[in-house]
CSV table of C-alpha atoms and ligand atoms in Angstrom, one decimal:
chain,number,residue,atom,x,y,z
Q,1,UNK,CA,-18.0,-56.8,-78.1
Q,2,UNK,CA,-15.4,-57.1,-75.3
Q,3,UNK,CA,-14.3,-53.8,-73.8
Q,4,UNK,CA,-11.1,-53.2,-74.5
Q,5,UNK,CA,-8.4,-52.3,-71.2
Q,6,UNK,CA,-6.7,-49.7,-71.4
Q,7,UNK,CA,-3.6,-49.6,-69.7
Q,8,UNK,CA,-0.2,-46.4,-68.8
Q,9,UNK,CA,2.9,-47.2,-71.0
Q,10,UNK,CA,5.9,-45.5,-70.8
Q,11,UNK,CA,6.8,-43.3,-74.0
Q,12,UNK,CA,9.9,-45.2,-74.1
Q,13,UNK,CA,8.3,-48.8,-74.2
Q,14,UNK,CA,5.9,-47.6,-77.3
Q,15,UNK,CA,5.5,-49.8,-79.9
Q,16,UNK,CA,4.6,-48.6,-83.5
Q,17,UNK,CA,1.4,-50.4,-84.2
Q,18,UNK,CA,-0.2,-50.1,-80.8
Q,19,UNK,CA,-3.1,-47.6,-80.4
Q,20,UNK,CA,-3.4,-44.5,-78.6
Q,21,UNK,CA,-6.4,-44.3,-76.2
Q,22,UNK,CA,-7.1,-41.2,-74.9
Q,23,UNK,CA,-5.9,-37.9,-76.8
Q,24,UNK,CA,-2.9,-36.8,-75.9
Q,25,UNK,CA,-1.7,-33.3,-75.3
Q,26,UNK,CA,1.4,-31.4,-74.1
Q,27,UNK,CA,1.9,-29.4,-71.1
Q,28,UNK,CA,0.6,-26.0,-72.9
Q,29,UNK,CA,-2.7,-28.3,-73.4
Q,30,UNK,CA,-2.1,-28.5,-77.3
Q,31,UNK,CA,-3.5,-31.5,-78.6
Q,32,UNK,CA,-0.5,-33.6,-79.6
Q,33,UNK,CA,-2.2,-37.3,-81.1
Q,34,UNK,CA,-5.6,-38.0,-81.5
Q,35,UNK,CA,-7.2,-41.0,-79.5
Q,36,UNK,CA,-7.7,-43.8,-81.8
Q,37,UNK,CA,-4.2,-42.9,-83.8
Q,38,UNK,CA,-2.1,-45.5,-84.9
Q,39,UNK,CA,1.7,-45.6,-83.5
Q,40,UNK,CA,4.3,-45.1,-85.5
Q,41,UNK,CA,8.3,-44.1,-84.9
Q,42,UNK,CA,8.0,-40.7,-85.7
Q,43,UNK,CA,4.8,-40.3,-83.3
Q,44,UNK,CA,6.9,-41.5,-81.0
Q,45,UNK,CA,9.2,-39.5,-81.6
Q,46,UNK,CA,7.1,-36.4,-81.5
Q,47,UNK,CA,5.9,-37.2,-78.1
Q,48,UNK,CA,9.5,-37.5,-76.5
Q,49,UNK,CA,10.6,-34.5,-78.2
Q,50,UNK,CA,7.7,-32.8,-76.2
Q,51,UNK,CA,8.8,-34.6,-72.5
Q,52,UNK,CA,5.3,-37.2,-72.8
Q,53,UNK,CA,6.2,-39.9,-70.4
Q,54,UNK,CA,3.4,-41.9,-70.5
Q,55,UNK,CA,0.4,-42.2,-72.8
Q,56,UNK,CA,-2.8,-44.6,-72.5
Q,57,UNK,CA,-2.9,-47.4,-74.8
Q,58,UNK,CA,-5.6,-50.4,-75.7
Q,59,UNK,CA,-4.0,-53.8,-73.7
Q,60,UNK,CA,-5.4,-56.0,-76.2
Q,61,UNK,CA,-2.9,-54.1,-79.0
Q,62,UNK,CA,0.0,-54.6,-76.8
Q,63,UNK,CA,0.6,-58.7,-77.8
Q,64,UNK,CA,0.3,-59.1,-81.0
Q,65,UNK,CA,2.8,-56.0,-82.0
Q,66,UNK,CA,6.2,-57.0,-80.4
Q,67,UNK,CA,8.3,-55.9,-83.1
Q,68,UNK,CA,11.7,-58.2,-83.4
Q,69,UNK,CA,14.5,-56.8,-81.4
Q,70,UNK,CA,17.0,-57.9,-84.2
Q,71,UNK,CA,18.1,-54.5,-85.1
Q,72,UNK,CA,19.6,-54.2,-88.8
Q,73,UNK,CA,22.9,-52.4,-88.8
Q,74,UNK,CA,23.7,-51.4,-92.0
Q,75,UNK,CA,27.1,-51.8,-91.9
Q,76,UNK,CA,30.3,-52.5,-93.6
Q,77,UNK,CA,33.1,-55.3,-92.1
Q,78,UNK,CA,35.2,-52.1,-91.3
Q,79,UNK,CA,32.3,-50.2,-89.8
Q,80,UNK,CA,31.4,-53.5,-87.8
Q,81,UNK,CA,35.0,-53.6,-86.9
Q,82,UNK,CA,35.4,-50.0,-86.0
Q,83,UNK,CA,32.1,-50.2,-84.1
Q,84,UNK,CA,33.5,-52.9,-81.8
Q,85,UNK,CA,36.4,-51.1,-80.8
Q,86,UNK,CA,34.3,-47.8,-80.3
Q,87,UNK,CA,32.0,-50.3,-78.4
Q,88,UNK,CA,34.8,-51.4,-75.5
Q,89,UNK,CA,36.2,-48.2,-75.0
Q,90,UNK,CA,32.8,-46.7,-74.7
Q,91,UNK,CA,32.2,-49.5,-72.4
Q,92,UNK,CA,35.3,-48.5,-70.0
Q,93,UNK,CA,33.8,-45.2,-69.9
Q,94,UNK,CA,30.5,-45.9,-69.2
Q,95,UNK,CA,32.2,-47.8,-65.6
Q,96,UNK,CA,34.3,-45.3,-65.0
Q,97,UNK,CA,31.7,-42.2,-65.0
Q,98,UNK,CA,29.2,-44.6,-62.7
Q,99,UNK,CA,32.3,-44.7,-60.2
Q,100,UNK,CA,32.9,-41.5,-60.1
Q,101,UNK,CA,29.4,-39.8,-60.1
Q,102,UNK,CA,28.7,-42.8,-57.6
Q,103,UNK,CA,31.7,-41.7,-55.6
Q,104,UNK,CA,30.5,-37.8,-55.5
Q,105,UNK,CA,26.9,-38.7,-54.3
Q,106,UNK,CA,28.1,-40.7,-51.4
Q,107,UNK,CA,31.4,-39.0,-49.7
Q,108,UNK,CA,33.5,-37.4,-52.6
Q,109,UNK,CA,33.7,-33.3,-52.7
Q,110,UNK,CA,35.3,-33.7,-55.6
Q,111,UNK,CA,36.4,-35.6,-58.5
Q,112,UNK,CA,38.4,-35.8,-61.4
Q,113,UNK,CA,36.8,-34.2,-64.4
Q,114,UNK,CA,39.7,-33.8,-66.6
Q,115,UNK,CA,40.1,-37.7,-67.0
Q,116,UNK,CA,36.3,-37.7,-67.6
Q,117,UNK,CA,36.2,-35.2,-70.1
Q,118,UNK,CA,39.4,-37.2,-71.9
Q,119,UNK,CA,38.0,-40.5,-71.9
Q,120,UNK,CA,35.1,-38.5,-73.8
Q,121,UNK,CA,37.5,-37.2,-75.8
Q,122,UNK,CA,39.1,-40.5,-76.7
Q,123,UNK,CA,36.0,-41.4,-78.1
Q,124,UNK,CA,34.7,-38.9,-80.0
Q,125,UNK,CA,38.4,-38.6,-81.5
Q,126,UNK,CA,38.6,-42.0,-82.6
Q,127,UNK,CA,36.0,-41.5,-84.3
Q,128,UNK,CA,36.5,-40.4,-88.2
Q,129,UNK,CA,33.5,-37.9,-89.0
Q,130,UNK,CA,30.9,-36.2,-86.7
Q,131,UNK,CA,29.1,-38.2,-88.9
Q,132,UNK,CA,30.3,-41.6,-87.3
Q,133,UNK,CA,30.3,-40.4,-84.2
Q,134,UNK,CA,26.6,-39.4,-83.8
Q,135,UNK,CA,26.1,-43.0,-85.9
Q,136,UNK,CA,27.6,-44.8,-83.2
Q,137,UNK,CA,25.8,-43.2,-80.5
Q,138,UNK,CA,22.5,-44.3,-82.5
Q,139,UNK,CA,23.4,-47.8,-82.4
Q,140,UNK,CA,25.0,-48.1,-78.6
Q,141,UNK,CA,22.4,-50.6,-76.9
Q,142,UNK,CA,20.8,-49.9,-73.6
Q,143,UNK,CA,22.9,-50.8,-70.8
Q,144,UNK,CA,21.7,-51.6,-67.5
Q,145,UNK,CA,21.5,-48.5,-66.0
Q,146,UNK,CA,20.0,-46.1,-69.1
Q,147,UNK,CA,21.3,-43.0,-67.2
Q,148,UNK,CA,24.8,-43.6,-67.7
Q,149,UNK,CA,24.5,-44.7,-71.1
Q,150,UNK,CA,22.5,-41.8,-72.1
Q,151,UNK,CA,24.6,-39.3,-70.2
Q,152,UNK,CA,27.9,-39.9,-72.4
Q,153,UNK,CA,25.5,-39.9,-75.3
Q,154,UNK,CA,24.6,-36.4,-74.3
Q,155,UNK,CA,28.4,-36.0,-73.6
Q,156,UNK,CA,29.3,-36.9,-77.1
Q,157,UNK,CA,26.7,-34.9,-78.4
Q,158,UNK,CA,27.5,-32.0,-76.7
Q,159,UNK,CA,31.2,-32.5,-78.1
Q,160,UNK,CA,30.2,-32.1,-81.5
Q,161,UNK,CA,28.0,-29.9,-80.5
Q,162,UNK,CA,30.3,-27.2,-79.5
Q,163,UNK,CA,32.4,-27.7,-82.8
Q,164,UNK,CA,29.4,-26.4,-84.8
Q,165,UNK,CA,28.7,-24.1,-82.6
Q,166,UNK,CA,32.7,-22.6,-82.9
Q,167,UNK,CA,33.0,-22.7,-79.4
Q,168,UNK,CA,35.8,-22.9,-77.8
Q,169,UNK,CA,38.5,-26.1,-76.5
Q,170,UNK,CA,37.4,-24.8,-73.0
Q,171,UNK,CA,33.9,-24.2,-73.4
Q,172,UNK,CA,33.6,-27.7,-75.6
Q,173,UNK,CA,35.3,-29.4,-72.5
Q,174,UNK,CA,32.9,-27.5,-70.3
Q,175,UNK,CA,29.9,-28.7,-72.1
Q,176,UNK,CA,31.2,-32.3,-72.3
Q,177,UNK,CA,31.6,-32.2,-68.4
Q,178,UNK,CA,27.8,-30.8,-68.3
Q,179,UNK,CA,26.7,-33.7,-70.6
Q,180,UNK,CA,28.2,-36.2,-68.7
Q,181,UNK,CA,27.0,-34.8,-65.1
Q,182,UNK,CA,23.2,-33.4,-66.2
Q,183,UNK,CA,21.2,-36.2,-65.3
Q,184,UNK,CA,23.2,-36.8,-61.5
Q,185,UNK,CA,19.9,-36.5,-59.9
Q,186,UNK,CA,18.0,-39.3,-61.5
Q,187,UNK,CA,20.5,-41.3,-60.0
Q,188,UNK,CA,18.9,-40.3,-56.5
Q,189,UNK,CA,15.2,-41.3,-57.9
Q,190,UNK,CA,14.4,-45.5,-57.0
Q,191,UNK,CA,15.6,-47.6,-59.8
Q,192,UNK,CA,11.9,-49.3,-59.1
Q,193,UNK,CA,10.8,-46.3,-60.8
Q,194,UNK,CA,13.3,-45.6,-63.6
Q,195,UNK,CA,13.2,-49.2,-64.6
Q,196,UNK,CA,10.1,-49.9,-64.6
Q,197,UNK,CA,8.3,-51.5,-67.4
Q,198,UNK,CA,4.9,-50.2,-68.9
Q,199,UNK,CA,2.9,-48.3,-65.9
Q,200,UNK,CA,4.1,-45.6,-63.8
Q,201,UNK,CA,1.7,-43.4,-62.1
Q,202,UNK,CA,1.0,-39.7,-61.8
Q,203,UNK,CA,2.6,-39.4,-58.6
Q,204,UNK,CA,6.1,-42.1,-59.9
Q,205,UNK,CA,6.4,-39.4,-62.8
Q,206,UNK,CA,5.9,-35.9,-60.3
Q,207,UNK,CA,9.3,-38.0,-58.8
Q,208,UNK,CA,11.4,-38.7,-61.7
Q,209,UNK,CA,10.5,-34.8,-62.7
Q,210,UNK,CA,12.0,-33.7,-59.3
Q,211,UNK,CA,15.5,-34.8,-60.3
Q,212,UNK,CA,17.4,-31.7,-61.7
Q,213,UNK,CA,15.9,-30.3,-58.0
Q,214,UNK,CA,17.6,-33.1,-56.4
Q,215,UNK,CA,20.5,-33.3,-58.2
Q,216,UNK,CA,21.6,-29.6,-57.7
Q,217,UNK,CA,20.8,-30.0,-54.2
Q,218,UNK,CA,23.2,-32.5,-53.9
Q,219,UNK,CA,26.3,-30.9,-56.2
Q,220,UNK,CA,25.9,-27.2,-55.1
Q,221,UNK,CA,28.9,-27.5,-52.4
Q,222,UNK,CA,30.7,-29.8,-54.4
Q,223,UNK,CA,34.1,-28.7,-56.1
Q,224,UNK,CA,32.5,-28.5,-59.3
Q,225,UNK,CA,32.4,-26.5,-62.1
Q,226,UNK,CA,29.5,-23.7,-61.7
Q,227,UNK,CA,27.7,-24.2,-64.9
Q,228,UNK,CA,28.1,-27.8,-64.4
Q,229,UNK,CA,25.6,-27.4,-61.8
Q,230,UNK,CA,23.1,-25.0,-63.8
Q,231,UNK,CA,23.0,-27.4,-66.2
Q,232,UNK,CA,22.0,-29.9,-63.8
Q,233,UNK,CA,19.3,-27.4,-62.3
Q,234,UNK,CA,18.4,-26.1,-65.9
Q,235,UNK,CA,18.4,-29.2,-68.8
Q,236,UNK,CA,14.6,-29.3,-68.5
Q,237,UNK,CA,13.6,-26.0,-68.9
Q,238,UNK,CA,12.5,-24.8,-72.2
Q,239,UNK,CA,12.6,-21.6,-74.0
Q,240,UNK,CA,8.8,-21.0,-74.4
Q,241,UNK,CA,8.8,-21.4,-70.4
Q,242,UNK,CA,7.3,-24.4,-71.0
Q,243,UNK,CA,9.7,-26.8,-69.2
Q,244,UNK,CA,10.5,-27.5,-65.5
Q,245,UNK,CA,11.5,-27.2,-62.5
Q,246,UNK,CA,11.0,-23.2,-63.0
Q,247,UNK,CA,9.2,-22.5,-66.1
Q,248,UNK,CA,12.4,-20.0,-67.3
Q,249,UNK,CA,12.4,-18.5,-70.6
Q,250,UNK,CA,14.7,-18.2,-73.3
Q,251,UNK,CA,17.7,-16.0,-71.7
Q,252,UNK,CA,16.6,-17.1,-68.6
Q,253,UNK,CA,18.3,-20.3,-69.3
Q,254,UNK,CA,22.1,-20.5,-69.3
Q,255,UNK,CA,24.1,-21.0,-72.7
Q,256,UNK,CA,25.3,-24.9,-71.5
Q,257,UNK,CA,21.7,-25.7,-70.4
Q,258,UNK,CA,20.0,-24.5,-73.6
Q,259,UNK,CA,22.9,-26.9,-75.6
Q,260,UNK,CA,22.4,-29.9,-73.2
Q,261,UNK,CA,18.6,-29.3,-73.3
Q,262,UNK,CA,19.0,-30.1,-77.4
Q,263,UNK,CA,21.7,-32.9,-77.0
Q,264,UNK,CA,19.3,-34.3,-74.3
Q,265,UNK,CA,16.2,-34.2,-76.5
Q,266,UNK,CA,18.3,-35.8,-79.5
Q,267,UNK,CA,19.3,-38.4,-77.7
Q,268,UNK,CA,16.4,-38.8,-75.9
Q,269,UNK,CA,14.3,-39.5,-79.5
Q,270,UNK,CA,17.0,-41.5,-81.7
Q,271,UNK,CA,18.9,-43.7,-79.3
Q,272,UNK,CA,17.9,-47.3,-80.0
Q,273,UNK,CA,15.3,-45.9,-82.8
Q,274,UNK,CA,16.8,-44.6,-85.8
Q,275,UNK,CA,17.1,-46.8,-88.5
Q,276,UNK,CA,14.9,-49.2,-86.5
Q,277,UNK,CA,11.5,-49.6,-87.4
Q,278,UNK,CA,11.7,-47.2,-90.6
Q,279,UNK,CA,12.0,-44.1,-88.5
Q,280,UNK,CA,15.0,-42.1,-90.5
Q,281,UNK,CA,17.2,-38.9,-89.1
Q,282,UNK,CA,15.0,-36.6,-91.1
Q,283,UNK,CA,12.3,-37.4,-89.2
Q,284,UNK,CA,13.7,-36.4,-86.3
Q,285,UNK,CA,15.0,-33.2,-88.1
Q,286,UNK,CA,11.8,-32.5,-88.9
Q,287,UNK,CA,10.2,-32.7,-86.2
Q,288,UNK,CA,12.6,-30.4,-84.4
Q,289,UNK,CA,12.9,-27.8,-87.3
Q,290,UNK,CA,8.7,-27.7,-86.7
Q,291,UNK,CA,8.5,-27.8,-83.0
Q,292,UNK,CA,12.0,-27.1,-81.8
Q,293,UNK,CA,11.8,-22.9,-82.9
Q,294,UNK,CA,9.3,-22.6,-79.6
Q,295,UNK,CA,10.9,-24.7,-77.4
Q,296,UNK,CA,15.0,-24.2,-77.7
Q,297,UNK,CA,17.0,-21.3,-78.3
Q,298,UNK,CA,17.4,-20.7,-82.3
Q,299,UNK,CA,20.8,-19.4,-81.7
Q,300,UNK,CA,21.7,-23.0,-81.1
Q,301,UNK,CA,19.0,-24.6,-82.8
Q,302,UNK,CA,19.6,-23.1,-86.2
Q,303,UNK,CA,23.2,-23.8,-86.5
Q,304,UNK,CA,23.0,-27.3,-84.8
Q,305,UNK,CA,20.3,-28.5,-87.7
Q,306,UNK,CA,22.1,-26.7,-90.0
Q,307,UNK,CA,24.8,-28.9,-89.7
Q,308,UNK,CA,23.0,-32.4,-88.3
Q,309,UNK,CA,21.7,-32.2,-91.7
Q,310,UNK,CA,25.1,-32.0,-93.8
Q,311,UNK,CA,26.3,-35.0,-92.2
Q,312,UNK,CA,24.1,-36.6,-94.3
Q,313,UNK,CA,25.1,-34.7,-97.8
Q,314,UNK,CA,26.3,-37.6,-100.5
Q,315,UNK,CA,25.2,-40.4,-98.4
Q,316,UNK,CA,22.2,-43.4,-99.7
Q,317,UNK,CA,18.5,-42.6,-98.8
Q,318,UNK,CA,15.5,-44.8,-99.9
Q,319,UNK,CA,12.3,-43.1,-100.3
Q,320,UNK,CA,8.7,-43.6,-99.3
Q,321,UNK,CA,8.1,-44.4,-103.5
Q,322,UNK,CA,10.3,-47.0,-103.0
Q,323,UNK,CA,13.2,-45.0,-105.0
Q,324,UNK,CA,16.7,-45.3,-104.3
Q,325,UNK,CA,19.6,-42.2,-104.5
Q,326,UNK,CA,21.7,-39.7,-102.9
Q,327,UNK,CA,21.4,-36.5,-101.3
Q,328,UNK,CA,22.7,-34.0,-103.3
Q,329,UNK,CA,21.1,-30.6,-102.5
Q,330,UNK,CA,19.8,-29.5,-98.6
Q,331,UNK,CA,17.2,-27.2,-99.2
Q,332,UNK,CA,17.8,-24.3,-96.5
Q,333,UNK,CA,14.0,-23.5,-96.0
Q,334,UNK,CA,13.4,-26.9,-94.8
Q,335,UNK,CA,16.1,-29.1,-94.0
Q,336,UNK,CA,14.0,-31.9,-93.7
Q,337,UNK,CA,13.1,-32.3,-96.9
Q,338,UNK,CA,16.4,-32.3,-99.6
Q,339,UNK,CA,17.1,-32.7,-102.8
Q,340,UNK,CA,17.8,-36.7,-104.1
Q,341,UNK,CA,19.4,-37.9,-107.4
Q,342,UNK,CA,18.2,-40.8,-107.8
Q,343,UNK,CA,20.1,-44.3,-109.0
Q,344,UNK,CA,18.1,-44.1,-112.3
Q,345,UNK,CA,19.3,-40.4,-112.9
Q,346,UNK,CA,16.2,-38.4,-112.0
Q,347,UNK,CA,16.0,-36.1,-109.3
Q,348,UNK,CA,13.3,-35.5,-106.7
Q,349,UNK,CA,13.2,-32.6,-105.0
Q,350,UNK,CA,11.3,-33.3,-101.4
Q,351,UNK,CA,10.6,-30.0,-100.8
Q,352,UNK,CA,8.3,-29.6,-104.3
Q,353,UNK,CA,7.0,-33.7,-104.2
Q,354,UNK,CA,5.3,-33.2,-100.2
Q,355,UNK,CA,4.2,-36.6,-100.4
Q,356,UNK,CA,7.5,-38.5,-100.5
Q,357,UNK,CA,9.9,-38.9,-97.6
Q,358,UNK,CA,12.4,-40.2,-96.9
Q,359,UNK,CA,12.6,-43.2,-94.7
Q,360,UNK,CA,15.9,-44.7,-94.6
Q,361,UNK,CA,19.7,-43.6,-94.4
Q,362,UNK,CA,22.7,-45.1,-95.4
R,401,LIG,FE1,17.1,-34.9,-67.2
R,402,LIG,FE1,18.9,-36.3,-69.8
């Protein structure tokens, strides 16, 4: 029998299918997936909710398991159409805040962050529902450099964020600003490392971890808002002190950092995955209604799923059973699992039937 190589892959280049090598556990040393598991999406998803980089996987699984980049969109003509426009604004953004983050590494002291906040703005406005907004940030393709497209994401997300939070038209600007600036230090970590495929070693991993370090070091005499800056110090740290750089518990960490941490996470787990490769919302609901009570504060938490989940009220799920209906009733003991009428007028109540899920969303 040939021995199978085993080789580092990046969480984010995962494929489901391939197959975990060595058991896998998270920073408290809780075992997270077995050796010998098979990958799927919502393992996947598990491990970036809980900051895994990289895992060890069998080489010889890695071939045969490309999954077809064609994404299905599940969309309307208007949708497609509304999505394209959402698409070339979104683009003009993403150039503008690499300019001007750019510009405030190099020689800048300051910059404008009103105009950053309302191209922000423009885009999350344009937008009909929070419901279509988060949907567009699910189906916004990489772009070349992953940090600024994932830090408008988190911008966005912070946005609507705040509105079910009942915060503020300051403090929702505020937050924007901190989505948009949180991740300024891995812009100061080699692009060899960021962008590299597959393996990255102990040592290239202890270096992408130093960058909310690096990136407060480099914005703490700039002209810019204060918790702009704890947020860039702060995103990673996690209520059960299990985070980094400082291991700071729940009100240890600042209001804007415990938000972004979330929007971070979120973004982090369904960008380019939802409704890819059978992986639905509610299984990234779930996993954060399970996990997330440790790990982020649940006087955002609570109120954030509360309402992630009735964006999805009335609209078409299929089922594991191969049933087809609508959401009619969100059970409030466990928002991942709601009530469906289906199309042939029963109704299946996920919280009572365990073994059905739900694994697509129209
Ligand atoms: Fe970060
Ligand atoms: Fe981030």
């Amino acid at each position: 029998m040939d021995e199978k190589k085993i080789i580092l892959v990046s969480v984010s280049d995962l494929v489901p299918g391939m197959i975990v090598a060595r058991d896998v556990y998270t920073r408290n040393n809780q075992m997270l997936v077995p050796a010998d598991t098979k990958i799927t999406e919502s393992i996947i998803a598990r491990m970036t909710f809980f900051g895994i980089m990289s895992i060890r996987v069998f080489a010889s699984e890695l071939e045969k398991n490309i999954v077809d980049e064609e994404e299905e969109m599940y969309m309307t003509q208007q949708e497609k159409e509304d999505f394209a426009v959402f698409k070339e604004n979104y683009e003009l953004t993403i150039d503008h805040l690499s300019e001007n983050l750019n510009s405030l590494l190099k020689t800048a002291d300051e910059i404008n962050t009103d105009e950053l906040v309302e191209n922000v703005d423009k885009l999350v406005f344009q937008s009909k529902s929070r419901y279509e907004i988060m949907n567009m940030v699910h189906h916004i393709r990489a772009f070349d450099d992953e940090t600024y497209r994932h830090s408008l994401n988190v911008a966005m997300i912070n946005s609507v964020f705040a509105g079910w939070l009942g915060m503020t038209e300051y403090e929702r600007k505020q937050l924007t600003l901190c989505g948009l600036m949180h991740d300024v230090g891995k812009l100061l970590i080699s692009k060899d490392i960021l962008r590299k495929p597959g393996r990255l070693t102990e040592e290239e991993y202890e270096q992408i971890k130093k960058h909310p370090l690096l990136g407060y070091e480099k914005m703490k005499d700039k002209n810019i808002p204060e918790s702009v800056k704890r947020v860039i110090l702060l995103h990673h740290e996690r209520a059960d002190g299990s985070g980094y750089p400082f291991g700071f518990r729940l009100n240890e960490i600042d209001p804007y950092a415990a938000i972004t941490a979330i929007s971070d996470v979120y973004d982090a787990m369904t960008s380019n995955r939802v409704y890819r490769h059978g992986m639905s919302p509610f299984d990234v609901i779930e996993i954060f209604e399970k996990e997330g009570r440790k790990q982020f504060n649940p006087m955002f938490l609570v109120p954030i799923l509360n309402n992630l989940t009735n964006t999805y009220l009335q609209h078409y799920v299929e089922l594991s059973n191969g049933m087809k209906g609508k959401i009619v009733l969100i059970n409030k003991n466990e928002l991942s699992r709601p009530m469906i009428a289906t199309d042939d007028n029963q109704f299946v109540d996920l919280l009572k039937q365990r073994d059905i899920k739900i694994t697509q969303v129209r």
